[in-house]
Amino acid sequence: MPGSQRSVLGSLVLIAAVVGFGVGAFAYTAGWLTPNRLTSTKLVSALTPPGGPALGHRRNHAKGVCFTGTFDANGNGSAISRASMFTAGRYPVLGRLNLATPDPNAADPTVRVRGIGVQISAPDGNVWRMALIDPPVFAVSTPQGFYDLLTASTSKDPEAMKGFIAAHPEFAAFGEWATKAPWTASYAEVTFNSLNAFTFTDGSGAEHAVRWSLRPEARPVPITAEDFAKLGANHLEEDITERVASSPQRWTLVLTVADPSDPTSDPTKAWPPGRRSVEAGTLVVQKIEPEANGPCRDINFDPTILPDGIKVSDDPFPAARSAAYAKSYDLRTSEASSYPRIEASAKP
């Protein structure tokens, strides 16, 4: 194949990955950016599909299912953070498994990125909310770059994506993952990554830059995109519901501590292997509930809601996500009549 044709084909593959990711990736925007540059309203509007938003639903990661369970802390996390939920014990959890799409009715095989929102509550009133996705790196290095990605991926200008890729070379690593990483046919087999760095403070006051992952107990079984498509439009929710009904599903919370030279403000840059890691406990998913009337429906998984012992770092994205999540929450709760709760008597 001539070089020019390979280049065009490669661009088309990347564009397909971007469109699939761009319409449903984390809704990032920085509330502290000036209005003429980027605002939460502008960002959330850019996430809206051509046919308009799904009223009453999240503007992003709109397809999902609720779960409840526990975080079983083993005490190891206390070595790097004084957060009370790292003290050995069992803590209640509610969360949401989801797909990165603005369409709550999207077919599972059409969405490349999967996510999880988790809330861990401690008896002393501390709460830790987090939102993770399955790529090992994020697509862009700044909130403005994410907005540029959204606008380029939906532009009618055939040169828009070429221009974006040229201006954002950091996108290549995500594009590589999106086009080449194997799929799995179950949420239970997914590793979820925080991507953003946070600052953990231990009992002595020492600070540590940390990213974390939720690593599944279930063995990942690779599947081709074509075979996954044969399983049905809603296979992921059906599968996790069946698995949890049979037995609780588990993920290990692994905290990765940065070396002083590691970048903390850019989620497109993975930290080198071999960094110190701490297995802090186990997320145990014990019950699955449809979102329409489930406990996660009205939870905003704002990653800046943190317990004492964890705070944001110089990474701009958590504050950006917080602003956009708040905007999305305000919109969907004002449209609640378009997505009414199911009365108990009406349940099958």
C-alpha positions as a printed Julia matrix, in Angstrom:
348×3 Matrix{Float64}:
   0.0     0.0    0.0
   1.48    3.38  -0.95
   2.57    5.56   1.93
  -0.08    8.19   1.29
  -2.85    5.59   1.43
  -1.49    4.15   4.68
  -1.45    7.65   6.12
  -5.08    8.28   5.15
  -6.15    4.89   6.54
  -4.31    5.52   9.78
  -6.02    8.9   10.12
  -9.44    7.36   9.55
  -8.81    4.75  12.25
  -7.79    7.44  14.7
 -10.81    9.55  13.79
 -13.11    6.61  14.47
 -11.49    6.11  17.86
 -11.79    9.79  18.66
 -15.45   10.01  17.74
 -16.24    6.99  19.87
 -14.27    8.42  22.77
 -14.87   12.12  22.25
 -18.63   12.02  22.58
 -18.4    10.2   25.85
 -15.08   10.76  27.54
 -14.77   12.53  30.88
 -16.62   15.85  30.78
 -13.63   18.01  31.49
 -13.56   21.77  31.77
 -11.86   24.16  34.15
 -14.12   26.36  36.19
 -11.24   28.74  36.72
 -10.68   29.4   33.02
 -11.92   32.72  31.69
 -15.34   32.65  30.0
 -13.99   33.63  26.59
 -11.75   30.55  26.6
 -13.62   27.67  28.2
 -16.5    27.23  30.64
 -18.45   24.28  31.96
 -21.44   25.37  29.87
 -19.34   25.49  26.73
 -17.78   22.1   27.41
 -21.02   20.33  28.28
 -22.61   21.81  25.17
 -19.76   20.37  23.09
 -20.57   16.92  24.49
 -24.18   17.15  23.29
 -24.88   14.94  20.25
 -26.46   16.45  17.1
 -29.91   15.16  18.02
 -29.8    16.85  21.42
 -29.19   15.51  24.94
 -30.95   12.58  26.56
 -33.06   14.61  28.97
 -32.78   13.61  32.6
 -29.55   11.68  32.0
 -25.9    12.47  32.57
 -24.51   14.47  29.69
 -21.63   12.03  29.59
 -21.25    8.37  30.6
 -25.04    8.29  30.25
 -25.41    4.51  30.07
 -24.77    2.8   33.37
 -25.91    0.58  36.19
 -25.77    1.07  39.97
 -24.09   -1.14  42.51
 -23.66   -1.32  46.26
 -21.09   -3.16  48.31
 -18.12   -2.54  50.56
 -14.51   -1.45  50.57
 -12.56   -3.86  52.73
  -9.44   -1.96  53.79
  -6.44   -4.0   54.89
  -4.67   -1.1   56.61
  -1.76   -0.86  54.14
  -2.99    2.42  52.68
  -2.43    4.15  56.0
   1.3     4.11  55.24
   0.78    6.87  52.68
  -2.49    8.54  53.71
  -4.26    9.32  56.97
  -7.65    9.01  55.2
  -9.92    7.16  57.6
 -11.11    4.62  55.01
  -7.58    3.23  54.8
  -7.77    2.07  58.42
  -8.35   -1.68  58.42
 -12.08   -2.31  58.36
 -15.16   -2.49  56.16
 -16.75    0.62  54.67
 -20.01    1.01  52.73
 -19.76    1.72  49.01
 -22.14    2.78  46.33
 -21.13    3.14  42.74
 -21.88    3.01  39.06
 -20.46    1.0   36.17
 -20.85    2.91  32.93
 -20.02    3.5   29.3
 -18.51    6.68  27.9
 -21.38    7.86  25.74
 -24.04   10.59  25.91
 -26.63    8.05  24.71
 -28.19    5.93  27.49
 -29.47    3.55  24.82
 -26.2     3.06  22.96
 -25.26   -0.49  22.05
 -22.38   -1.65  24.25
 -20.1    -2.64  21.33
 -20.24    0.91  19.93
 -18.52    2.42  22.99
 -14.79    1.91  23.49
 -14.26    3.48  26.93
 -15.74    2.04  30.12
 -15.87    3.72  33.51
 -16.64    3.28  37.17
 -17.77    5.78  39.79
 -17.24    4.91  43.45
 -18.21    6.51  46.74
 -16.62    5.19  49.96
 -18.04    6.49  53.26
 -16.35    6.37  56.65
 -18.06    6.51  60.08
 -16.35    9.82  60.89
 -18.18   11.53  58.01
 -15.32   11.46  55.52
 -16.35   10.62  51.95
 -14.18    9.69  48.99
 -15.66    9.9   45.52
 -13.74    8.82  42.46
 -14.33    8.31  38.74
 -12.04    6.02  36.77
 -11.84    4.77  33.18
 -10.13    1.84  31.5
  -7.54    3.47  29.17
  -4.02    3.5   30.63
  -3.58    7.14  29.6
  -5.89   10.02  28.79
  -6.28   11.39  25.27
  -5.09   14.96  25.85
  -2.95   16.81  28.35
  -5.16   19.84  29.12
  -8.87   20.64  29.48
  -8.6    23.0   26.51
  -7.16   20.12  24.52
 -10.18   18.01  25.38
 -12.5    20.72  24.1
 -10.42   20.93  20.94
 -10.79   17.16  20.54
 -14.56   17.35  20.84
 -14.91   20.15  18.33
 -12.51   18.55  15.85
 -14.18   15.13  16.02
 -17.59   16.62  15.18
 -16.4    19.21  12.68
 -17.56   19.09   9.06
 -14.12   20.28   8.02
 -12.27   17.22   6.63
  -8.98   18.71   7.8
 -10.09   19.3   11.4
  -8.88   15.99  12.82
  -5.59   16.2   10.97
  -5.05   19.62  12.49
  -5.94   18.4   15.94
  -3.59   15.43  15.8
  -0.78   17.62  14.53
  -1.32   20.05  17.41
  -1.66   17.29  20.04
   1.02   14.62  19.54
   0.23   13.28  23.02
  -2.99   11.86  21.54
  -1.05    9.05  19.82
  -0.77    6.87  22.95
  -4.51    6.92  23.54
  -5.14    6.29  19.84
  -2.87    3.26  20.01
  -4.83    1.86  22.96
  -8.24    2.6   21.42
  -7.46    0.86  18.14
  -5.32   -2.06  19.31
  -6.1    -3.01  22.91
  -8.3    -6.12  23.27
 -11.91   -5.85  24.37
 -13.45   -7.85  27.19
 -17.07   -8.91  27.44
 -17.58   -8.07  31.12
 -17.26   -5.11  33.45
 -15.93   -7.64  35.97
 -12.8    -8.15  33.82
 -11.89   -4.45  33.46
  -9.01   -2.63  35.14
 -10.07    0.94  35.9
  -7.5     3.74  36.25
  -7.64    7.11  37.98
  -5.19    8.64  35.43
  -5.12   11.86  37.45
  -2.59   12.36  40.24
  -3.68   13.29  43.76
  -1.66   14.22  46.84
  -1.86   11.81  49.77
  -0.8    13.01  53.23
   0.27   10.44  55.79
   0.04   10.56  59.56
   3.38   12.35  59.89
   2.38   15.08  57.42
   4.55   13.76  54.57
   3.0    14.08  51.11
   3.0    11.54  48.29
   1.81   11.93  44.68
  -0.47    9.0   43.9
  -2.49    7.52  41.09
  -4.59    4.39  41.62
  -6.26    1.52  39.84
  -8.99   -1.01  40.53
  -7.7    -4.36  39.3
 -10.25   -7.16  38.82
 -10.2   -10.48  40.55
 -11.87  -12.0   37.49
  -9.39  -13.05  34.81
  -9.72  -10.85  31.69
 -10.66  -12.87  28.63
  -9.85  -11.0   25.4
 -12.56  -10.88  22.77
 -12.61   -9.32  19.34
 -14.85   -6.35  18.69
 -16.76   -8.45  16.15
 -17.45  -11.27  18.62
 -18.4    -8.8   21.34
 -20.95   -7.24  19.0
 -22.68  -10.61  18.67
 -23.44  -10.72  22.41
 -26.09   -8.02  22.26
 -26.63   -4.32  22.83
 -26.89   -4.56  26.63
 -24.59   -7.47  27.37
 -22.41   -5.68  29.94
 -25.29   -4.91  32.31
 -26.82   -8.33  31.83
 -23.49  -10.05  32.47
 -22.56   -8.12  35.61
 -26.07   -8.6   37.02
 -25.79  -12.36  36.55
 -22.27  -12.53  37.95
 -23.06  -10.56  41.1
 -26.27  -12.54  41.69
 -24.09  -15.65  41.68
 -21.26  -14.24  43.82
 -19.77  -10.84  44.75
 -17.3    -9.39  42.25
 -14.02   -7.92  43.51
 -11.38   -5.43  42.49
  -8.12   -4.71  44.34
  -7.39   -1.03  45.02
  -3.75   -0.49  44.04
  -2.13    2.84  44.94
   0.9     3.82  42.84
   3.33    6.31  44.38
   5.25    8.65  42.09
   8.97    9.27  42.17
   9.91   12.97  42.46
  10.73   13.08  38.74
   7.34   11.72  37.61
   4.87   14.14  35.99
   1.75   14.79  38.07
  -0.05   17.4   35.97
  -0.38   15.45  32.71
  -2.62   12.33  32.55
  -1.33   11.43  29.08
   2.03   10.48  30.59
   2.16    7.09  32.27
   4.55    6.64  35.16
   7.32    4.11  34.55
   6.81    0.53  35.73
   8.43   -0.41  38.99
   7.09    2.48  41.02
   6.12    1.71  44.61
   2.63    0.25  44.8
   0.39   -0.42  47.77
  -2.56   -2.82  47.76
  -4.89   -0.94  50.07
  -7.93   -3.21  50.08
 -10.73   -4.73  48.05
 -13.81   -3.24  46.41
 -16.57   -5.82  46.77
 -19.65   -5.39  44.55
 -22.52   -7.18  46.25
 -25.67   -5.95  44.51
 -26.54   -4.55  41.07
 -29.55   -2.28  40.56
 -30.89   -0.61  37.4
 -30.04    3.06  37.43
 -33.62    4.25  36.92
 -34.38    3.71  40.59
 -30.97    2.82  41.96
 -28.9     4.57  44.65
 -26.31    5.93  42.2
 -28.77    7.8   40.03
 -28.56   11.09  41.9
 -24.91   10.86  42.92
 -22.44   13.23  41.29
 -19.12   11.38  41.27
 -17.13   14.58  41.68
 -13.46   13.59  42.06
 -12.73   16.63  44.22
 -14.91   15.26  47.03
 -12.05   13.84  49.07
 -11.44   12.72  52.65
  -8.92   14.29  54.97
  -5.6    12.82  53.89
  -6.2    13.17  50.13
  -6.21   16.4   48.13
  -5.92   17.5   44.53
  -2.46   17.92  43.02
  -1.26   20.26  40.26
  -3.22   18.15  37.75
  -5.85   20.56  36.32
  -8.37   17.92  35.35
 -10.07   17.12  38.7
 -11.14   20.76  39.11
 -12.15   20.8   35.46
 -14.23   17.67  35.84
 -15.85   19.01  39.0
 -17.13   22.08  37.18
 -18.54   20.12  34.26
 -20.04   17.41  36.48
 -21.86   20.11  38.45
 -23.25   21.63  35.27
 -24.39   18.24  34.01
 -25.97   17.45  37.39
 -27.92   20.71  37.4
 -29.22   20.04  33.9
 -30.3    16.46  34.45
 -31.95   17.06  37.81
 -33.95   19.92  36.33
 -35.19   17.44  33.72
 -36.17   14.71  36.18
 -39.68   14.46  34.75
 -38.13   13.21  31.51
 -36.49   10.32  33.38
 -38.97    9.47  36.15
 -38.14    7.07  38.92
 -39.88    3.7   38.83
 -42.39    3.31  41.61
 -41.94    0.16  43.68
 -45.43   -1.05  42.79
 -44.62   -0.73  39.09
 -41.53   -2.91  39.22
 -41.91   -6.37  37.68
